[in-house]
CSV table of C-alpha atoms in Angstrom, one decimal:
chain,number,residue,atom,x,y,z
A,1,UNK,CA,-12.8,147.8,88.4
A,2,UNK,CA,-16.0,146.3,87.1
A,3,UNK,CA,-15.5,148.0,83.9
A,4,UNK,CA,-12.4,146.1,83.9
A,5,UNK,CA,-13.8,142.7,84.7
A,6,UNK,CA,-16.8,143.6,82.6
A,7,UNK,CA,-14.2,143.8,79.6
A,8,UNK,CA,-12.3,140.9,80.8
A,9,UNK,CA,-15.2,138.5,80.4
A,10,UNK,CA,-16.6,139.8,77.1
A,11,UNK,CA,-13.1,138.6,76.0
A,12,UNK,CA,-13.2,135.4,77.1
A,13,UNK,CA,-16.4,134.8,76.1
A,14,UNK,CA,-15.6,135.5,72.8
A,15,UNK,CA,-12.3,133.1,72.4
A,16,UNK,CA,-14.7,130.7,74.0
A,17,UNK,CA,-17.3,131.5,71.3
A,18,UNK,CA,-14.3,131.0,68.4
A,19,UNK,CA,-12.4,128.0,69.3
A,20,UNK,CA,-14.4,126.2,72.3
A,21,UNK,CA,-12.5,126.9,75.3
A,22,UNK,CA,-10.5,129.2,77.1
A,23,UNK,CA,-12.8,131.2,79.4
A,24,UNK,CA,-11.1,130.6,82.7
A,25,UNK,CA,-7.4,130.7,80.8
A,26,UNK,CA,-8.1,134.4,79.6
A,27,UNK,CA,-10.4,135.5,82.6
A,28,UNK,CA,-8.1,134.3,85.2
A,29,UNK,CA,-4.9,135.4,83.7
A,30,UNK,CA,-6.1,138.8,82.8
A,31,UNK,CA,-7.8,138.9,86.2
A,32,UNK,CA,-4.4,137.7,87.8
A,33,UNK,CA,-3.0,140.6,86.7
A,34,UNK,CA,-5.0,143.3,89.4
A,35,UNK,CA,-6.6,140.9,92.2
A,36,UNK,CA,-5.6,137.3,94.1
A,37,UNK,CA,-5.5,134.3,91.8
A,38,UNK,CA,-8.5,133.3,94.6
A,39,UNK,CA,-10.7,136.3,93.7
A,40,UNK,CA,-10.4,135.7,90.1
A,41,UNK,CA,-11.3,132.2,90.6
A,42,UNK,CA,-14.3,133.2,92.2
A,43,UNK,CA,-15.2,135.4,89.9
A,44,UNK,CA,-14.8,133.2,87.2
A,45,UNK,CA,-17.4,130.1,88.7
A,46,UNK,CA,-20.6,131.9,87.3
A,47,UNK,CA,-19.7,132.6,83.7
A,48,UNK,CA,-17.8,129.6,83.0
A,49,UNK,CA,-20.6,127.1,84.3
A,50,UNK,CA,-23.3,128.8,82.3
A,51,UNK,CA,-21.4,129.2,79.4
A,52,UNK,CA,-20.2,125.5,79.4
A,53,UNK,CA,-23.5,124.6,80.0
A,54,UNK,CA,-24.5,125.8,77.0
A,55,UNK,CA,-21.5,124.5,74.6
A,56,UNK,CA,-22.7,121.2,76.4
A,57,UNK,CA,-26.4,121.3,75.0
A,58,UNK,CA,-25.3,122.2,71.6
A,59,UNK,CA,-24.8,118.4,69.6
A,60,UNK,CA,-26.1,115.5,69.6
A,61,UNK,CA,-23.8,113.3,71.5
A,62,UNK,CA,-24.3,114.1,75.3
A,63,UNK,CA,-25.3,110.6,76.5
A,64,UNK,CA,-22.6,108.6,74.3
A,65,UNK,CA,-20.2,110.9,76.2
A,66,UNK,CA,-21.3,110.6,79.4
A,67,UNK,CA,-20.8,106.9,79.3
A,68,UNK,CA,-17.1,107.5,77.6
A,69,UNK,CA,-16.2,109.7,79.9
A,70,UNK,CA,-17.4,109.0,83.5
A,71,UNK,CA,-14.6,107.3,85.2
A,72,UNK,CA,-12.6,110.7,84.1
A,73,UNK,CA,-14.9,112.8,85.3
A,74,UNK,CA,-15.5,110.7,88.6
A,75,UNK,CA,-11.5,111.3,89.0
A,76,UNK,CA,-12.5,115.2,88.2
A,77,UNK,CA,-14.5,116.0,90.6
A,78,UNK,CA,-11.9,114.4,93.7
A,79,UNK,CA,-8.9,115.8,92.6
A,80,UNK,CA,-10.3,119.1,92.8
A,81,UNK,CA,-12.5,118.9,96.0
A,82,UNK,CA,-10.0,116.8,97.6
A,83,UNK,CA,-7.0,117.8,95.9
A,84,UNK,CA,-4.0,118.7,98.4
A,85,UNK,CA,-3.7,122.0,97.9
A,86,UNK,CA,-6.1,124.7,97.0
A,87,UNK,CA,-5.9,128.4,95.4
A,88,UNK,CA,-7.5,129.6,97.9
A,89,UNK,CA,-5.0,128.7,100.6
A,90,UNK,CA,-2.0,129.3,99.1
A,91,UNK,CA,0.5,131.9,99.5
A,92,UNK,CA,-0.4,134.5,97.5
A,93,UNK,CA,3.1,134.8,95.7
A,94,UNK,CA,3.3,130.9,95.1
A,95,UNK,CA,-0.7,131.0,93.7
A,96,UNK,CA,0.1,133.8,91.1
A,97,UNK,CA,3.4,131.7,89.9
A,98,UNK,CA,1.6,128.4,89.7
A,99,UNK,CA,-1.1,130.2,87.8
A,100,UNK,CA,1.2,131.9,85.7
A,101,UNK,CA,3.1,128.4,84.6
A,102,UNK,CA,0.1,126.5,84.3
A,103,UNK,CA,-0.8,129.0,81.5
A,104,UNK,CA,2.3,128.7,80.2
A,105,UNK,CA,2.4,125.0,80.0
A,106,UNK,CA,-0.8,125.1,78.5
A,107,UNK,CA,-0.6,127.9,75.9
A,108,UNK,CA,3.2,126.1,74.5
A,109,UNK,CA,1.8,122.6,74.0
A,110,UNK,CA,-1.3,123.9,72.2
A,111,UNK,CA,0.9,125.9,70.3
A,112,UNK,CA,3.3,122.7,69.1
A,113,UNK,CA,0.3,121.1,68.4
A,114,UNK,CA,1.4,118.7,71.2
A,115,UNK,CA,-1.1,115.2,70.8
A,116,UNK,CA,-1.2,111.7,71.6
A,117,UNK,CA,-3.5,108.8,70.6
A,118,UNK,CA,-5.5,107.4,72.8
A,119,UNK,CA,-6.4,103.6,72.3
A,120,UNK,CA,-10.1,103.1,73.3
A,121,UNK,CA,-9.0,99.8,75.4
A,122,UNK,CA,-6.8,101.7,77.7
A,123,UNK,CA,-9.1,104.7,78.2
A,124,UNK,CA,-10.9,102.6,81.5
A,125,UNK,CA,-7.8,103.2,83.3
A,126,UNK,CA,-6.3,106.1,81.9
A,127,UNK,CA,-9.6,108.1,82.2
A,128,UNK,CA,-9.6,108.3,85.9
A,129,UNK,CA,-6.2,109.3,86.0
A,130,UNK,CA,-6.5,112.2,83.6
A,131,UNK,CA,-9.4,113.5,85.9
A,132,UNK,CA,-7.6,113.1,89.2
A,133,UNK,CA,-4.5,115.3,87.6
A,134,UNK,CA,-6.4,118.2,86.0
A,135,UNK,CA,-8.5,118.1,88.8
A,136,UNK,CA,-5.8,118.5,91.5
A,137,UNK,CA,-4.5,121.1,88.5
A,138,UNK,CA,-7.5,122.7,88.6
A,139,UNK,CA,-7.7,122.9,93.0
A,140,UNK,CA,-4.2,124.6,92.8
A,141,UNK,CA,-4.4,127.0,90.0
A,142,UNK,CA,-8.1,127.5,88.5
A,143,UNK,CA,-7.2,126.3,85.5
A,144,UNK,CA,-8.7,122.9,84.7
A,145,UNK,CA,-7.1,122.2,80.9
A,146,UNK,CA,-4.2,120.0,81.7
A,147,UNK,CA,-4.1,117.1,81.3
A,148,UNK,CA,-7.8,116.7,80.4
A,149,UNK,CA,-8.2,118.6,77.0
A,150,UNK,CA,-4.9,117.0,75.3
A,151,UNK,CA,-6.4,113.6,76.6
A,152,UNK,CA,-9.6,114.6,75.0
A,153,UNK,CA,-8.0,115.5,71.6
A,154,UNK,CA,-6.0,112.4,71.9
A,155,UNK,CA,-9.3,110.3,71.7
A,156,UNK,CA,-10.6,110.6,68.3
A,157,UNK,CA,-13.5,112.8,68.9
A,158,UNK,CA,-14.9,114.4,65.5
A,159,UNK,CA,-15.0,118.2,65.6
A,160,UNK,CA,-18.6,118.7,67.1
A,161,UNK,CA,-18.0,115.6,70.0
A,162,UNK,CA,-14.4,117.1,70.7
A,163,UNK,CA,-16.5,120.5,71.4
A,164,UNK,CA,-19.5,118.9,73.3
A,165,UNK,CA,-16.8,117.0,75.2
A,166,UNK,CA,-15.1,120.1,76.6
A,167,UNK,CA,-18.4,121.4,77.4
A,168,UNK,CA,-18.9,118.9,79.4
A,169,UNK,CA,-16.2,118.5,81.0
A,170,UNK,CA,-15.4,122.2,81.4
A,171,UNK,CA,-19.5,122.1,82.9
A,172,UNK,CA,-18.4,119.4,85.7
A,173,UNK,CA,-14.9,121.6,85.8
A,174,UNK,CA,-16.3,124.3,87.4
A,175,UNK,CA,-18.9,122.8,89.4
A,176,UNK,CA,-16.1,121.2,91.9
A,177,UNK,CA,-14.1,124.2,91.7
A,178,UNK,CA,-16.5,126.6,93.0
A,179,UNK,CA,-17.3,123.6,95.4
A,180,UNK,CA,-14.2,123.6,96.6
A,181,UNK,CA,-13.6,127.6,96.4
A,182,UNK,CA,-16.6,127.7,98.4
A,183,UNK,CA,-15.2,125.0,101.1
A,184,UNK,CA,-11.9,126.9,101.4
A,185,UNK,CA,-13.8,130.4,101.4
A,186,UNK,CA,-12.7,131.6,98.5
A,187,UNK,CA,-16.3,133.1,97.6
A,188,UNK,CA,-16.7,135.0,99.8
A,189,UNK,CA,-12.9,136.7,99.0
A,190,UNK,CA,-14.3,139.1,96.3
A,191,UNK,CA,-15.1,142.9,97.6
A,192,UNK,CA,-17.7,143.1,95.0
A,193,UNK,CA,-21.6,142.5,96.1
A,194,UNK,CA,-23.3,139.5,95.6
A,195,UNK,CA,-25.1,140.9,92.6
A,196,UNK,CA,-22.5,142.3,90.8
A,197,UNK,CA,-19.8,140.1,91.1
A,198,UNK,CA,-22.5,137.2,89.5
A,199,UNK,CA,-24.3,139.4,86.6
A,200,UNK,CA,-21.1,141.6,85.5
A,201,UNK,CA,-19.0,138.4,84.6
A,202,UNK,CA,-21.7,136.2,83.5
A,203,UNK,CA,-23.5,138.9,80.7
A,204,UNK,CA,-20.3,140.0,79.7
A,205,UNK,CA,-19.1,136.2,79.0
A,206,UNK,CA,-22.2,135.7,77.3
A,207,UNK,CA,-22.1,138.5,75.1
A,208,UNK,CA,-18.5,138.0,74.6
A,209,UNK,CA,-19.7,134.1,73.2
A,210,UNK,CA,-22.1,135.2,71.0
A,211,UNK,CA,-19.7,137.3,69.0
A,212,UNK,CA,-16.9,134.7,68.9
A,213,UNK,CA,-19.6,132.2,67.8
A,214,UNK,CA,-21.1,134.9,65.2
A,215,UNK,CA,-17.3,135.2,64.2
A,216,UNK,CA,-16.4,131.7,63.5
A,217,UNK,CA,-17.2,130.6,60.6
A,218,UNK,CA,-16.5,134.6,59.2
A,219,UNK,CA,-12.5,134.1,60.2
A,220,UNK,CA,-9.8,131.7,60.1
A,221,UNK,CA,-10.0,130.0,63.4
A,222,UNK,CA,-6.3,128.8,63.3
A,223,UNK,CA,-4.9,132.4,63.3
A,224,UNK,CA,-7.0,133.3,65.9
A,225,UNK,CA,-6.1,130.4,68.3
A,226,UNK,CA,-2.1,131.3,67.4
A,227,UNK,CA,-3.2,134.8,68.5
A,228,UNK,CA,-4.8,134.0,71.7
A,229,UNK,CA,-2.0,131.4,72.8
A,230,UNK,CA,0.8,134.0,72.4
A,231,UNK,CA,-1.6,136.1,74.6
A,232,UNK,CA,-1.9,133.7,76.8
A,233,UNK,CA,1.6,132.7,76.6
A,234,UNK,CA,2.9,136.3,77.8
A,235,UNK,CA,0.3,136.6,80.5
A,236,UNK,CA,1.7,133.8,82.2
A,237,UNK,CA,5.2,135.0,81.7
A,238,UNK,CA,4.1,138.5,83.5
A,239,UNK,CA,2.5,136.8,86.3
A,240,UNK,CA,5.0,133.8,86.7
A,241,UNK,CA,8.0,137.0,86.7
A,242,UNK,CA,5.5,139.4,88.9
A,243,UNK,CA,5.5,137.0,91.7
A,244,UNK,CA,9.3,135.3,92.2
A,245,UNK,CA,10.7,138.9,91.1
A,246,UNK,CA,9.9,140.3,94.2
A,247,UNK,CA,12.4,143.2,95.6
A,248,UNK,CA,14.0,142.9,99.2
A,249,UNK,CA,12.2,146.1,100.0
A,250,UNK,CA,8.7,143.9,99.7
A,251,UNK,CA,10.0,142.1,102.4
A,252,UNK,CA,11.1,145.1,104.6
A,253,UNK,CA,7.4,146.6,103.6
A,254,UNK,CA,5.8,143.4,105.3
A,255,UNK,CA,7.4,143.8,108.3
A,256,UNK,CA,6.2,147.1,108.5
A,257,UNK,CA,3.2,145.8,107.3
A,258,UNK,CA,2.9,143.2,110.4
A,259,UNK,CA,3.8,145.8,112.9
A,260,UNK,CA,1.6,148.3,111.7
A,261,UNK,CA,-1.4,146.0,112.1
A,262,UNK,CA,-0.6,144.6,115.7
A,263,UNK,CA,-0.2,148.5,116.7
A,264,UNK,CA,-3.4,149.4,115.2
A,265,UNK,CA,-1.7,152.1,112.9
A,266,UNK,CA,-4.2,152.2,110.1
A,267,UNK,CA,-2.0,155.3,108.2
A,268,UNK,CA,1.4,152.6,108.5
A,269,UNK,CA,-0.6,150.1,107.2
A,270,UNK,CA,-1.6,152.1,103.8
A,271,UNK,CA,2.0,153.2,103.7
A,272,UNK,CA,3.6,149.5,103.6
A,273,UNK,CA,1.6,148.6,101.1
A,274,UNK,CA,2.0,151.4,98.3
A,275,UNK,CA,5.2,150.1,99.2
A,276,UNK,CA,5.5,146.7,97.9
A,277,UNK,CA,3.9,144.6,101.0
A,278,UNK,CA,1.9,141.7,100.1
A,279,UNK,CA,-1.6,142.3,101.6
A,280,UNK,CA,-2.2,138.4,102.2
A,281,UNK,CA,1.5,137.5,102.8
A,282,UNK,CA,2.5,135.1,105.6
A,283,UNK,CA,4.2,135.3,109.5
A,284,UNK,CA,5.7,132.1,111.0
A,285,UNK,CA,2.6,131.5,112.7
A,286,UNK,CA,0.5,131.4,108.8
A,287,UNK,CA,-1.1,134.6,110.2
A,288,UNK,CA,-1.6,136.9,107.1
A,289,UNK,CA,-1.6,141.4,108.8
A,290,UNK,CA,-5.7,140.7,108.5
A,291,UNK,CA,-5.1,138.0,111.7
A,292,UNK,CA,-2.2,139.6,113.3
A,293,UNK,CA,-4.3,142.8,113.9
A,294,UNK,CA,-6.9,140.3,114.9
A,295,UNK,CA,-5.2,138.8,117.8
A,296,UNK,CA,-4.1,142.3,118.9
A,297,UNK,CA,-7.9,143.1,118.9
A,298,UNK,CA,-6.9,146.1,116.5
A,299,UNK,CA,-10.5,146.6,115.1
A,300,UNK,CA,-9.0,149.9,113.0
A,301,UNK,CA,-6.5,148.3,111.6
A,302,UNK,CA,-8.8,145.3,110.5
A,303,UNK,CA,-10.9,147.6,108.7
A,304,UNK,CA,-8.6,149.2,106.7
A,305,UNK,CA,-6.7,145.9,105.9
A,306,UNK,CA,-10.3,144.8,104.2
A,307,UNK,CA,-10.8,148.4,102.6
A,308,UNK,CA,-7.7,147.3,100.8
A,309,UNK,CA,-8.6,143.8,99.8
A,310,UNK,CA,-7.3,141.2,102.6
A,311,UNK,CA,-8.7,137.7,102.5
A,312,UNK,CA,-11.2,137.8,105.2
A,313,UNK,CA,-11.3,133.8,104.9
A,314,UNK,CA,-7.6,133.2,105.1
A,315,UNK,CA,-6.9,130.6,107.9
A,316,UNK,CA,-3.5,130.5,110.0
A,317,UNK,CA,-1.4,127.2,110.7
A,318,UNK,CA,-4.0,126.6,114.0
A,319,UNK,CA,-7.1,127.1,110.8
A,320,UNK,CA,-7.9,130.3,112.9
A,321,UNK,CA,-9.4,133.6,110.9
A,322,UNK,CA,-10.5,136.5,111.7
A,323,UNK,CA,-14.2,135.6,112.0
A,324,UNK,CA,-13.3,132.3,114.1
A,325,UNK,CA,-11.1,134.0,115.9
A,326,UNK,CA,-13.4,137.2,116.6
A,327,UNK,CA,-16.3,134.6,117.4
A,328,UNK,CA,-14.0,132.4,120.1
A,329,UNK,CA,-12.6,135.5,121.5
A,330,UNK,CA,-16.2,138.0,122.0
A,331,UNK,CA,-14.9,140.4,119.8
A,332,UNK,CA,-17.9,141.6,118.3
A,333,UNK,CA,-16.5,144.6,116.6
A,334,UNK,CA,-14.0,142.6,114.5
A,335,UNK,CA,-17.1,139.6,114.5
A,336,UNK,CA,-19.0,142.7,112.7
A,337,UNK,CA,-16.5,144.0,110.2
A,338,UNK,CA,-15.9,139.7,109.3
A,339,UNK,CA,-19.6,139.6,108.6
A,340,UNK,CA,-19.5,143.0,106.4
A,341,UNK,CA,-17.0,141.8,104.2
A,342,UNK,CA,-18.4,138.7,103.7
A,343,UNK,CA,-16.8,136.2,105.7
A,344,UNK,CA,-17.9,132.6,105.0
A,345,UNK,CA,-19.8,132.1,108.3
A,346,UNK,CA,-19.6,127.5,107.6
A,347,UNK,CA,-15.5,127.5,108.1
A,348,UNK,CA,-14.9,125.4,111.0
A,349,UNK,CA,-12.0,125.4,113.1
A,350,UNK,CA,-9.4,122.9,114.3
A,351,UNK,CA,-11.6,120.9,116.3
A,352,UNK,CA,-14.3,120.8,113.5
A,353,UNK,CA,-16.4,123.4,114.7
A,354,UNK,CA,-18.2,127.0,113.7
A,355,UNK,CA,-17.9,130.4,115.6
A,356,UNK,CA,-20.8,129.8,117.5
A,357,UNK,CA,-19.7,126.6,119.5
A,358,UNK,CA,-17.0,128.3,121.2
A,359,UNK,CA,-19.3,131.5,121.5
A,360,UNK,CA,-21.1,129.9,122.9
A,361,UNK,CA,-19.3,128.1,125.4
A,362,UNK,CA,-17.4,130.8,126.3
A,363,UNK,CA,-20.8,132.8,127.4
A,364,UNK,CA,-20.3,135.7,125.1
A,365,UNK,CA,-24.2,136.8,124.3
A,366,UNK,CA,-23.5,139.6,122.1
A,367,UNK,CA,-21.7,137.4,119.8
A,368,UNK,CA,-24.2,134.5,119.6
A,369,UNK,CA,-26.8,136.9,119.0
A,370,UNK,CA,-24.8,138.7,116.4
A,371,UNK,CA,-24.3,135.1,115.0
A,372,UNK,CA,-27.9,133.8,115.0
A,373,UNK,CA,-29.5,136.9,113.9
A,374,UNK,CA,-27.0,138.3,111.0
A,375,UNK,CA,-25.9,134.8,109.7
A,376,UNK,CA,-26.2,131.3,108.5
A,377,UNK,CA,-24.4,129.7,110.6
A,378,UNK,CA,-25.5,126.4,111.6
A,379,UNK,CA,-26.9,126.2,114.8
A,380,UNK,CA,-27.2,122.2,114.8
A,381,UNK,CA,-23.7,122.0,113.9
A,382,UNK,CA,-21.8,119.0,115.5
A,383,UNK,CA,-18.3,119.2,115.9
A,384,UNK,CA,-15.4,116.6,115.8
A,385,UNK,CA,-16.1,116.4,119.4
A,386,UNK,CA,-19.6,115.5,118.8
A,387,UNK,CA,-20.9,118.8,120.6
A,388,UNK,CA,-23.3,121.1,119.2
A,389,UNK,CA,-23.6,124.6,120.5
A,390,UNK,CA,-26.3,124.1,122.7
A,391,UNK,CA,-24.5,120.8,124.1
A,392,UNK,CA,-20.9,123.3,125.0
A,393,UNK,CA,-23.2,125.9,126.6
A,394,UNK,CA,-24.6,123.5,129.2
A,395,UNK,CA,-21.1,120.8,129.7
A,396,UNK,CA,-19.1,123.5,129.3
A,397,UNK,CA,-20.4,126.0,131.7
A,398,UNK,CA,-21.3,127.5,135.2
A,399,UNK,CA,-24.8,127.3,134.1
A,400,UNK,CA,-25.1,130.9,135.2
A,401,UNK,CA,-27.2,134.1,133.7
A,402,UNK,CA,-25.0,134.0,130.7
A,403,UNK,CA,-25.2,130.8,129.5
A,404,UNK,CA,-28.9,130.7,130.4
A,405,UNK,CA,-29.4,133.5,128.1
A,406,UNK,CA,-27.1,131.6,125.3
A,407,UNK,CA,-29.5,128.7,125.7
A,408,UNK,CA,-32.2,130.8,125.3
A,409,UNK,CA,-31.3,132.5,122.6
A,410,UNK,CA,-30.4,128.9,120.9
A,411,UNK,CA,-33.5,127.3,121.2
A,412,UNK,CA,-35.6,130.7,119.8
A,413,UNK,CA,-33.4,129.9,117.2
A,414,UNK,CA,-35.4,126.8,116.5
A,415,UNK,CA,-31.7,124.4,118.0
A,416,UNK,CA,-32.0,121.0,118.1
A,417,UNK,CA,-32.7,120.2,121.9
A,418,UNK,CA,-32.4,116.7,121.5
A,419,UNK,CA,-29.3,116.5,119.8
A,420,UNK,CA,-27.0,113.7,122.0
A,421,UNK,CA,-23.7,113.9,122.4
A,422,UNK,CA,-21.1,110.7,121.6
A,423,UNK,CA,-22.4,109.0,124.5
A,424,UNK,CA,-25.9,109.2,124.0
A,425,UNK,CA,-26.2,112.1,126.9
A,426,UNK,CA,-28.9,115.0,125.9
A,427,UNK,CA,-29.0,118.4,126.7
A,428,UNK,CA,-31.6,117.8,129.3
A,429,UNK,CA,-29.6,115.3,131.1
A,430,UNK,CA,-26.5,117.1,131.0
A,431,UNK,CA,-28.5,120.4,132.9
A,432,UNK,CA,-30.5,117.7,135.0
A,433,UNK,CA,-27.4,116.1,136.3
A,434,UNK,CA,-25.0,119.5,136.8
A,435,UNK,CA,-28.1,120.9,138.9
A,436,UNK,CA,-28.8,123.9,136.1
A,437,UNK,CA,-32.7,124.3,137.1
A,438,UNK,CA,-33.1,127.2,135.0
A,439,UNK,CA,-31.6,125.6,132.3
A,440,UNK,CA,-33.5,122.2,132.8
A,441,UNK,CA,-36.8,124.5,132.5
A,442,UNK,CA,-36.3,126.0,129.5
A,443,UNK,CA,-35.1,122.5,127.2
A,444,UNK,CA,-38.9,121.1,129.0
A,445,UNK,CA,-40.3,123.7,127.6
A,446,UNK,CA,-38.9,123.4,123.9
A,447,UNK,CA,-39.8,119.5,124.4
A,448,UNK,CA,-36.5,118.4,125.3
A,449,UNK,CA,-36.7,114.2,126.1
């Protein structure tokens, strides 16, 4: 597989290199082909930032553009991190078909030379509004080109502004998206390790746009961009086809699927899949066979779901996963195999909150030391309650041996003691007036007020 992505990148690194954009168009659709739209988008952050970066450097018109072009790129960045719906989040089957039409759409107008003027006097208000489409574009499908580089060609730029321009943009581009990837947990979706899934894609891209840049001036650069639109063209066709052509018997393999995991049967489970099942597919409930073996506390069925790829991160219609769920619940085998696959440990649930505040409440020990000690979770986190970890283990609890040790444990973990609550109540005068001595004794001793 990382030869594959390895080759992936070197190619759109080099149609990047040629005609000054399409990084993310080749890489996700060729990478669309073999993983979740999500994983490719993840993938794809590293490379297409740095390389950007660089296109934005080269010309000498970088401050006259970030004056033109603000407002748009204002408009940009909140479409994408606040756009209504995300890559990451979406059904897995709807995600590869929006992908694959957003390719399409792009790859025909480009190819019909599809352009519009842009008169300088309307671009205050239009500006914005290009950036808030491509970006909430860009938050659904990873593909940040429409409406924005039309617009952008529609504006008069010479040939080395127009190019600068989609540097620019394309730089800003894929800082929201991975912002927004990384809110929805999208990051952490890839199987590959930290190191290789950033150094693969990113020296491949960068080799890849160093040829296409040693090519273009050695090549007609119209033929090529006819050849790599009909590419791109018949990508999105395969993917747009691949996900609404699916058989009845994908639907029968889910339900085995589902059943398989709430039994536990790890063999069944490899079964429905060579069968057609979705991996990340849907219940009623939003649970994806990764959560529904969760909730039957099927810790060998959850490992083999991620040994074939499930989105660890994917949350049900109660914004429950595995790792929140695990966390809540004491499940500290599941907890573990969350953590080894690289769960994002900063998703909160429905009431704003991390694993450890329920942990923690809940007096499970194991799992707010397996919390503290193997993650980042934030131990001063306040949820939409206004209740921090330490605040839930003392308002909301006997004040027994447990929830002493959870205190404990909390404060060596350099917590916040003096962290109030909504109505100004501290940790101390929560123990003090509930009669927890022990409690009382150790916040004194970490200089609790």
């Amino acid at each position: 597989m990382l030869a594959f992505v390895a080759a992936t990148f070197v190619m759109a690194g080099l149609v990047k290199g040629v005609v000054g954009l399409g990084l993310p168009t080749v890489a996700l659709g060729l990478l669309g082909l073999f993983m979740l739209p999500a994983q490719a988008a993840a993938l794809m952050i590293v490379p297409s930032f740095v390389t950007s970066f660089w296109q934005m450097l080269v010309g000498p018109s970088l401050r006259s553009l970030l004056r033109r072009l603000w407002a748009m790129h204002v408009g940009l960045f909140i479409g994408t991190v606040w756009g209504p719906v995300s890559i990451a989040t979406l059904d897995v089957r709807i995600a590869s078909a929006a992908l694959g039409a957003a390719l399409i759409v792009y790859a025909v107008l480009t190819l019909v030379a599809f352009s519009f003027a842009v008169s300088p006097r309307h671009e205050r208000w239009v500006s914005p509004v290009v950036g808030l489409l491509t970006g909430a574009a860009a938050a659904a499908t990873g593909v940040f080109v429409f409406p924005m580089v039309p617009y952008l060609q529609g504006m008069g730029l010479k040939r080395d502004e127009l190019v600068q321009a989609l540097g620019l943009s394309f730089t800003l581009s894929t800082m929201a998206l991975g912002w927004r990837l990384a809110a929805d947990g999208a990051i952490g979706a890839t199987s590959f390790t930290l190191g290789a899934s950033v150094a693969v894609p990113l020296l491949a891209a960068l080799v890849g746009m160093a040829i296409g840049q040693g090519l273009r001036g050695r090549m007609s650069e119209t033929l090529f961009r006819r050849v790599f639109l009909i590419g791109v063209l018949l990508v999105g066709a395969f993917l747009t086809q691949k996900a609404w052509a699916q058989p009845a018997m994908a639907t029968e393999a889910h339900k085995s699927l589902i059943a398989a995991a709430e039994r536990g049967d790890a063999a069944e489970i490899r079964a429905a899949l060579a069968a057609g099942a979705p991996i990340d597919a849907r219940d009623a409930s939003g649970r994806n066979a990764l959560m529904v073996a969760t909730h039957a506390r099927q810790a060998a069925a959850v490992k083999a779901l991620i040994e074939q790829r499930a989105n660890i991160d994917l949350q049900d219609d109660r914004q429950d996963n595995p790792f929140l769920y695990a966390g809540a619940e004491g499940l500290l085998d599941i907890l573990r195999l969350a953590i080894a696959a690289g769960a994002n440990t900063r998703v909160v649930n429905r009431y704003g909150g991390t694993a450890l505040i329920p942990a923690a409440e809940r007096g499970h020990v194991e799992v707010v030391q397996e919390l503290l000690t193997r993650t980042d979770v934030a131990v001063d986190h306040v949820n939409r309650l206004g209740w921090t970890a330490l605040l839930e283990a003392i308002v909301l609890s006997n004040g027994g041996p447990r929830h002493q040790k959870i205190v404990q444990l909390l404060i060596e973990h350099r917590a916040n003691v003096n962290i109030a609550d909504r109505e100004g109540v501290t940790p101390l005068q929560h123990a003090r007036s509930r009669g927890y001595r022990e409690i009382e004794a150790m916040l004194v001793k970490a200089g609790a007020r």
